[in-house]
XYZ file of C-alpha atoms in Angstrom:
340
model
C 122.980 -4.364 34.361
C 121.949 -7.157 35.870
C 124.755 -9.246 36.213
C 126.788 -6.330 37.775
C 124.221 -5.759 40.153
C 124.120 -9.043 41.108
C 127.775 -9.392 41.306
C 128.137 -5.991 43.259
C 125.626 -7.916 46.062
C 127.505 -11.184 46.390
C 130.721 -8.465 46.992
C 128.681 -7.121 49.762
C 126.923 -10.194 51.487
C 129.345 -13.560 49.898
C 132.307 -11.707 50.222
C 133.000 -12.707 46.479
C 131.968 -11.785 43.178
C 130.071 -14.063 40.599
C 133.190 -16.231 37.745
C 129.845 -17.310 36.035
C 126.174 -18.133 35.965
C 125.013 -22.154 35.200
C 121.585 -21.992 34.719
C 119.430 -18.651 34.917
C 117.793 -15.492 32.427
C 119.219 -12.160 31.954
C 116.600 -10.552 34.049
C 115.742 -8.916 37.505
C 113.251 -11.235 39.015
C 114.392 -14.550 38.784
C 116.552 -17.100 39.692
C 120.008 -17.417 39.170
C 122.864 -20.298 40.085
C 126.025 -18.651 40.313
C 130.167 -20.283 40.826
C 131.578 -17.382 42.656
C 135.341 -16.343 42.519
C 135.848 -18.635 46.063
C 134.777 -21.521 44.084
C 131.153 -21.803 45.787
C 127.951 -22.484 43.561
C 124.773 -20.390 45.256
C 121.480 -19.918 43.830
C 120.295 -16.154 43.808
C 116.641 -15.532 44.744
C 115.408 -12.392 43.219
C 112.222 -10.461 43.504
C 110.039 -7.733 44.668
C 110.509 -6.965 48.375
C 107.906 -7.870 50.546
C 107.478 -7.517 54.442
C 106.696 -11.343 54.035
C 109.983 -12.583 52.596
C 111.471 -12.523 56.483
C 109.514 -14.919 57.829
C 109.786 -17.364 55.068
C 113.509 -17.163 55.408
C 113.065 -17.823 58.954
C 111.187 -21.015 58.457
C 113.522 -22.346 55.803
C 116.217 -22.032 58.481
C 114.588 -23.281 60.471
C 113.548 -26.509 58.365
C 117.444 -26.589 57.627
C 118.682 -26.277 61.293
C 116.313 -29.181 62.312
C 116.897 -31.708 59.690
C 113.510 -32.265 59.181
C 113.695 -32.511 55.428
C 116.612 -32.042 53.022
C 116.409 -28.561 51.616
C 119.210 -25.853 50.482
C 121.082 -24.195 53.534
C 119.956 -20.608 53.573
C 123.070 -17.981 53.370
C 121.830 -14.495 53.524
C 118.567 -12.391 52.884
C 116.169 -10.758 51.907
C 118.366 -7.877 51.593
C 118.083 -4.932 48.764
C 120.033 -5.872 45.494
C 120.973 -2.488 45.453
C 122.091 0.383 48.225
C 122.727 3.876 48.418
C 120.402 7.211 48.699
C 119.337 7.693 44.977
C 117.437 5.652 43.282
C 118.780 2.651 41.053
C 116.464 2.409 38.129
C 116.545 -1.135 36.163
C 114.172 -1.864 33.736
C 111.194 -4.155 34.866
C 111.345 -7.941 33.664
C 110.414 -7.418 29.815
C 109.805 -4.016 29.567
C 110.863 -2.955 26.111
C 111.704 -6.240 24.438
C 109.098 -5.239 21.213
C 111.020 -1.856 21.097
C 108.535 0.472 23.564
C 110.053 2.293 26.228
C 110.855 0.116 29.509
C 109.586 0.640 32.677
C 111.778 1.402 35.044
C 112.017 -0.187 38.333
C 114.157 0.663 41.746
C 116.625 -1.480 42.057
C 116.736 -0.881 46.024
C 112.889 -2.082 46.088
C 114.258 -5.948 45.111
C 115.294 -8.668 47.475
C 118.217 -11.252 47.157
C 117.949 -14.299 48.741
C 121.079 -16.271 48.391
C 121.022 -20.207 49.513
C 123.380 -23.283 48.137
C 122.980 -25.373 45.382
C 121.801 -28.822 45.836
C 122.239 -30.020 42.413
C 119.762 -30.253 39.692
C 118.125 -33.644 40.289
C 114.855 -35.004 38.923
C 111.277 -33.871 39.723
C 110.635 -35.537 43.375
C 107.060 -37.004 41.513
C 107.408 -40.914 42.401
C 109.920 -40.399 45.294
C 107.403 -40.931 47.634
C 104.201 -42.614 48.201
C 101.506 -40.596 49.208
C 101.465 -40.996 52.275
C 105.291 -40.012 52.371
C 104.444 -36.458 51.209
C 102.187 -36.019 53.783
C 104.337 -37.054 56.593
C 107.388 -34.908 54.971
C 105.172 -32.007 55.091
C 104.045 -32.582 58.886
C 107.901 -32.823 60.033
C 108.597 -29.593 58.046
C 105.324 -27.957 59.538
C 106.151 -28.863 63.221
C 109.743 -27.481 63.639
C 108.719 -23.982 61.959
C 108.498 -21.354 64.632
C 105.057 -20.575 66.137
C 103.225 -17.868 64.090
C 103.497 -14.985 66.497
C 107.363 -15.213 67.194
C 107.391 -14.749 63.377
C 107.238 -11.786 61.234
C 104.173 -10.775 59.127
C 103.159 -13.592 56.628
C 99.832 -12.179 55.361
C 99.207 -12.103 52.124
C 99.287 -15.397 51.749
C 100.364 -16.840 48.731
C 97.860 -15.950 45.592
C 96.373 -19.547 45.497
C 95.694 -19.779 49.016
C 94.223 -15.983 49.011
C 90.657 -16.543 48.504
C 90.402 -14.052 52.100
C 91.729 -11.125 49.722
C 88.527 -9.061 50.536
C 88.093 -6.968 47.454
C 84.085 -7.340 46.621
C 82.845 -8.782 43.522
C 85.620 -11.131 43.112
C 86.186 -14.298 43.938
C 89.685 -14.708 42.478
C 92.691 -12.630 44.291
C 93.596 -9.854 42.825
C 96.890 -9.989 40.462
C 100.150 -8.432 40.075
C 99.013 -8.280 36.324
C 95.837 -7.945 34.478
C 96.888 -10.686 32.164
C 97.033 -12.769 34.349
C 93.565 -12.198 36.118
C 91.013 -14.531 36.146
C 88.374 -12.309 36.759
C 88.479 -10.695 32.953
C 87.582 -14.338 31.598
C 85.485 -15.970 34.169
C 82.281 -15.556 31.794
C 83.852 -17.808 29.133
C 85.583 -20.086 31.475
C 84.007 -23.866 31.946
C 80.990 -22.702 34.832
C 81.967 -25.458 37.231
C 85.859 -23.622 37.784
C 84.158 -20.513 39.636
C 81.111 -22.151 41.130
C 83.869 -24.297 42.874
C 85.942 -21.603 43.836
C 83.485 -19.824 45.271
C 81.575 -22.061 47.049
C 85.006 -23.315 48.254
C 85.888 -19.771 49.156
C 82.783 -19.195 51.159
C 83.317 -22.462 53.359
C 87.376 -21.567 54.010
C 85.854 -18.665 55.003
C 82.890 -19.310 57.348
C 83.669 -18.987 61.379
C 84.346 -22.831 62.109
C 87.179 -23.218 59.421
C 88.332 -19.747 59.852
C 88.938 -20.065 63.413
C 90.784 -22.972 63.321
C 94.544 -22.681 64.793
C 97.698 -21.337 62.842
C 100.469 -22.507 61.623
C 103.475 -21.844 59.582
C 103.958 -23.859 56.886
C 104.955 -24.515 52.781
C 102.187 -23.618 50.837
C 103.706 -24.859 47.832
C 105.120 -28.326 48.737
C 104.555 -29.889 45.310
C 106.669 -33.009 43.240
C 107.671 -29.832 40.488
C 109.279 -27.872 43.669
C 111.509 -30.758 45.284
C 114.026 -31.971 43.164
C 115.620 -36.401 43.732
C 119.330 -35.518 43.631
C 121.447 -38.161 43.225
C 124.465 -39.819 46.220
C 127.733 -37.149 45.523
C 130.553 -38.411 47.514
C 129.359 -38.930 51.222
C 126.267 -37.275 50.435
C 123.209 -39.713 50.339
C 120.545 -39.611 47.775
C 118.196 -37.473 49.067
C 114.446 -35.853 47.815
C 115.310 -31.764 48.200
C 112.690 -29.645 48.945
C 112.687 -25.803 46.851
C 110.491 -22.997 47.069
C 110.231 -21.321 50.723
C 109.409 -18.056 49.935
C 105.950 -19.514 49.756
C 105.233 -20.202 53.586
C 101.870 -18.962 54.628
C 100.339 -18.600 58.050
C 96.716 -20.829 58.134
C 95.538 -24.129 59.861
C 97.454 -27.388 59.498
C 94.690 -29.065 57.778
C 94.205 -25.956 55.059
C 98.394 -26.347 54.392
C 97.817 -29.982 54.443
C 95.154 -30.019 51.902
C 96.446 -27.730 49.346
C 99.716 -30.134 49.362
C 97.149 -33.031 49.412
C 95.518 -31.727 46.086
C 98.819 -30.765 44.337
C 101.803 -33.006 45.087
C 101.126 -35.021 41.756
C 102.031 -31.658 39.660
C 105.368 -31.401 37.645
C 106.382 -28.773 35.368
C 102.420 -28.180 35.157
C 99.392 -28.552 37.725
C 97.844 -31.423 38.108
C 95.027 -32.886 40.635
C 95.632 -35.771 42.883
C 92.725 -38.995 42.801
C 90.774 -38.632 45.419
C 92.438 -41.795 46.989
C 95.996 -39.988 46.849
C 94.749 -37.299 48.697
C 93.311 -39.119 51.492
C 96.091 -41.098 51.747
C 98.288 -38.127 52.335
C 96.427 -36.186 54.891
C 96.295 -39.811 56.587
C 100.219 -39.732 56.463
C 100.406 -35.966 57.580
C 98.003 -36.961 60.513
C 100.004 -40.453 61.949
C 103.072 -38.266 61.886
C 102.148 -35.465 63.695
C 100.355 -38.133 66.147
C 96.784 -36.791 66.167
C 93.668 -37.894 63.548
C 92.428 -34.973 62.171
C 89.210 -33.818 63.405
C 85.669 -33.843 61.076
C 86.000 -30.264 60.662
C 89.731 -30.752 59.799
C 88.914 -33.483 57.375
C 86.146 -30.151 55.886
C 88.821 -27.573 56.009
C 91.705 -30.211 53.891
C 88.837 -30.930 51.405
C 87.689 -27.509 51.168
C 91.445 -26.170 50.831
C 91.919 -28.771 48.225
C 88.765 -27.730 46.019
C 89.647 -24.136 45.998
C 93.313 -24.732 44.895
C 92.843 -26.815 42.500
C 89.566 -24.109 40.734
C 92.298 -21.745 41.281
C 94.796 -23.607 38.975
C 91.873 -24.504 36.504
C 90.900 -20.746 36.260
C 94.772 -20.166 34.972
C 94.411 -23.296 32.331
C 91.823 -20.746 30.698
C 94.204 -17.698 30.654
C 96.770 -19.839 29.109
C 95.884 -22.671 26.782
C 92.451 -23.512 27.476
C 91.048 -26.238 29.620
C 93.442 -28.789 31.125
C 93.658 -31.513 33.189
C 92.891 -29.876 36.637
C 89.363 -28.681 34.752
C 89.128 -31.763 33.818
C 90.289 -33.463 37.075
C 87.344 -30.921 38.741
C 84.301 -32.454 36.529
C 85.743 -35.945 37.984
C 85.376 -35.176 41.533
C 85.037 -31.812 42.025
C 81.452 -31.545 43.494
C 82.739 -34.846 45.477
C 85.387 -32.674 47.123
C 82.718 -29.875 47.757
C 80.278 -31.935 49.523
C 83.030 -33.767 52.044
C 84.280 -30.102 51.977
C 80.287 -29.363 53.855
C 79.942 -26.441 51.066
């Protein structure tokens, strides 16, 4: 089912059907890297449809059009993976794999992205120094489009969503209860939710909060740009992945999520305190302006809440990890420069 749908789309939008798939699962909401019957190799982006998805797609092009950092050329979407007047019911991403009846999805209700492949590369981690990430990040922030000639962005990403608005919570709400870190915050180490929500409460108080917009990645990380190696003319480059996570807040909020993350691979991690400064001191010399003391409070605060965030998931998964650990380090460091 899947592979027909996703070959009767590349029909539609490619103008050629999928020979075979290179790396990918069998399932709905994923990502796939397809040769198609022209001889092209194109990564499929697929997922729930969300008002959202447009404006990321229009940054990435953007990003692409400008040269301001090596990233896949964008081909086509979001569009539906499926069309017509009747419903197209799939079976949700493993529903019914221990034998219960699946759940059954609309097919029309997913979006395809489609965009080239780049090659598969090594994690981007040690490509750059610090201060390299940051700059990258401020040349991709300042050719995307201004915020209101954009489409909708809100929600933001989950781990920048601490604005959700849903009382008694700190934590965003999820697309799954299993994954909620509200159901274990009693057992979970005490300093992950007093950071978050003492980080929470100073994103959200009117200085920060009022700061201007932007559109920018809110997931520039080393485990979402791949180093791919010279092929032919091509120079070695550091690719960046992952642009359906743009998100509409203040440079120095986008800047210091990326400024606590960047270290992470294939799992979170939490930069030294030094690597973080040092990359919202690159960000600011390339965008020419220091950041201001309440920027410096925003980056910090940004950073704290992202990185409680990703140590509230350690405890729905294996237990504490190194970003708890990384928090009892320096966490009430990052609060206090945060002003919270």
């Amino acid at each position: 089912m899947v592979q027909r749908l996703l070959d009767a789309w590349c029909r539609r939008h490619l103008g050629a059907g999928i020979a075979a798939q290179f790396f990918g699962l069998q399932r709905l909401s994923a990502v796939h890297g397809v040769r198609l019957a022209d001889g092209r190799e194109v990564v499929l982006k697929v997922r729930d449809a969300q008002p959202r998805q447009r404006a990321c797609a229009i940054v990435h092009e953007a990003v692409w059009d400008s040269g301001a950092a090596a990233c896949p050329q964008p081909l086509v979407g979001p569009l539906p993976l499926a069309q017509g007047a009747e419903p197209v019911p799939v079976p949700a991403d493993g529903s019914g794999d221990r034998g219960e009846d699946p759940v059954l999805l609309d097919a029309r209700g997913l979006a395809v992205n489609a965009e080239t492949w780049e090659g598969e590369g090594r994690t981007g981690l040690g490509a750059l120094e610090p201060q390299g990430w940051g700059a990258l990040l401020a040349r991709m922030t300042a050719v995307a489009p201004p915020v209101a000639a954009l489409p909708r962005l809100d929600p933001p990403t989950p781990w920048l969503h601490w604005a959700h608005g849903v009382p008694g919570r700190v934590w965003p709400p999820p697309a799954s209860p299993r994954w909620d870190p509200h159901r274990v915050e009693a057992t979970m180490d005490p300093l992950v939710p007093e950071v978050a929500h003492r980080a929470a409460a100073r994103l959200s108080a009117p200085d920060i909060a009022s700061l201007p917009v932007v559109a920018g990645h809110g997931d520039f990380e080393a485990q979402n740009c791949r180093w791919v190696a010279a092929t032919g003319a091509v120079a070695p480059r550091l690719v960046v992945h992952d642009w359906d996570s743009v998100v509409a807040l203040s440079e120095a909020v986008i800047a210091g999520n990326s400024a606590m993350t960047f270290v992470s691979t294939d799992d979170c991690d939490i930069s030294s305190l030094d690597q973080n400064d040092a990359f919202l001191e690159g960000y600011a010399r390339e965008r020419g302006r220091p950041w201001s003391a309440l920027e410096w409070q925003a980056a910090h605060a940004a950073g704290a809440w992202v990185a409680a965030y990703n140590a509230a998931f350690e405890h729905l998964k294996d237990g504490p990890g190194p970003v708890t650990a990384g928090l009892h380090g320096q966490g009430r460091e990052r609060l206090a420069r945060a002003g919270a």
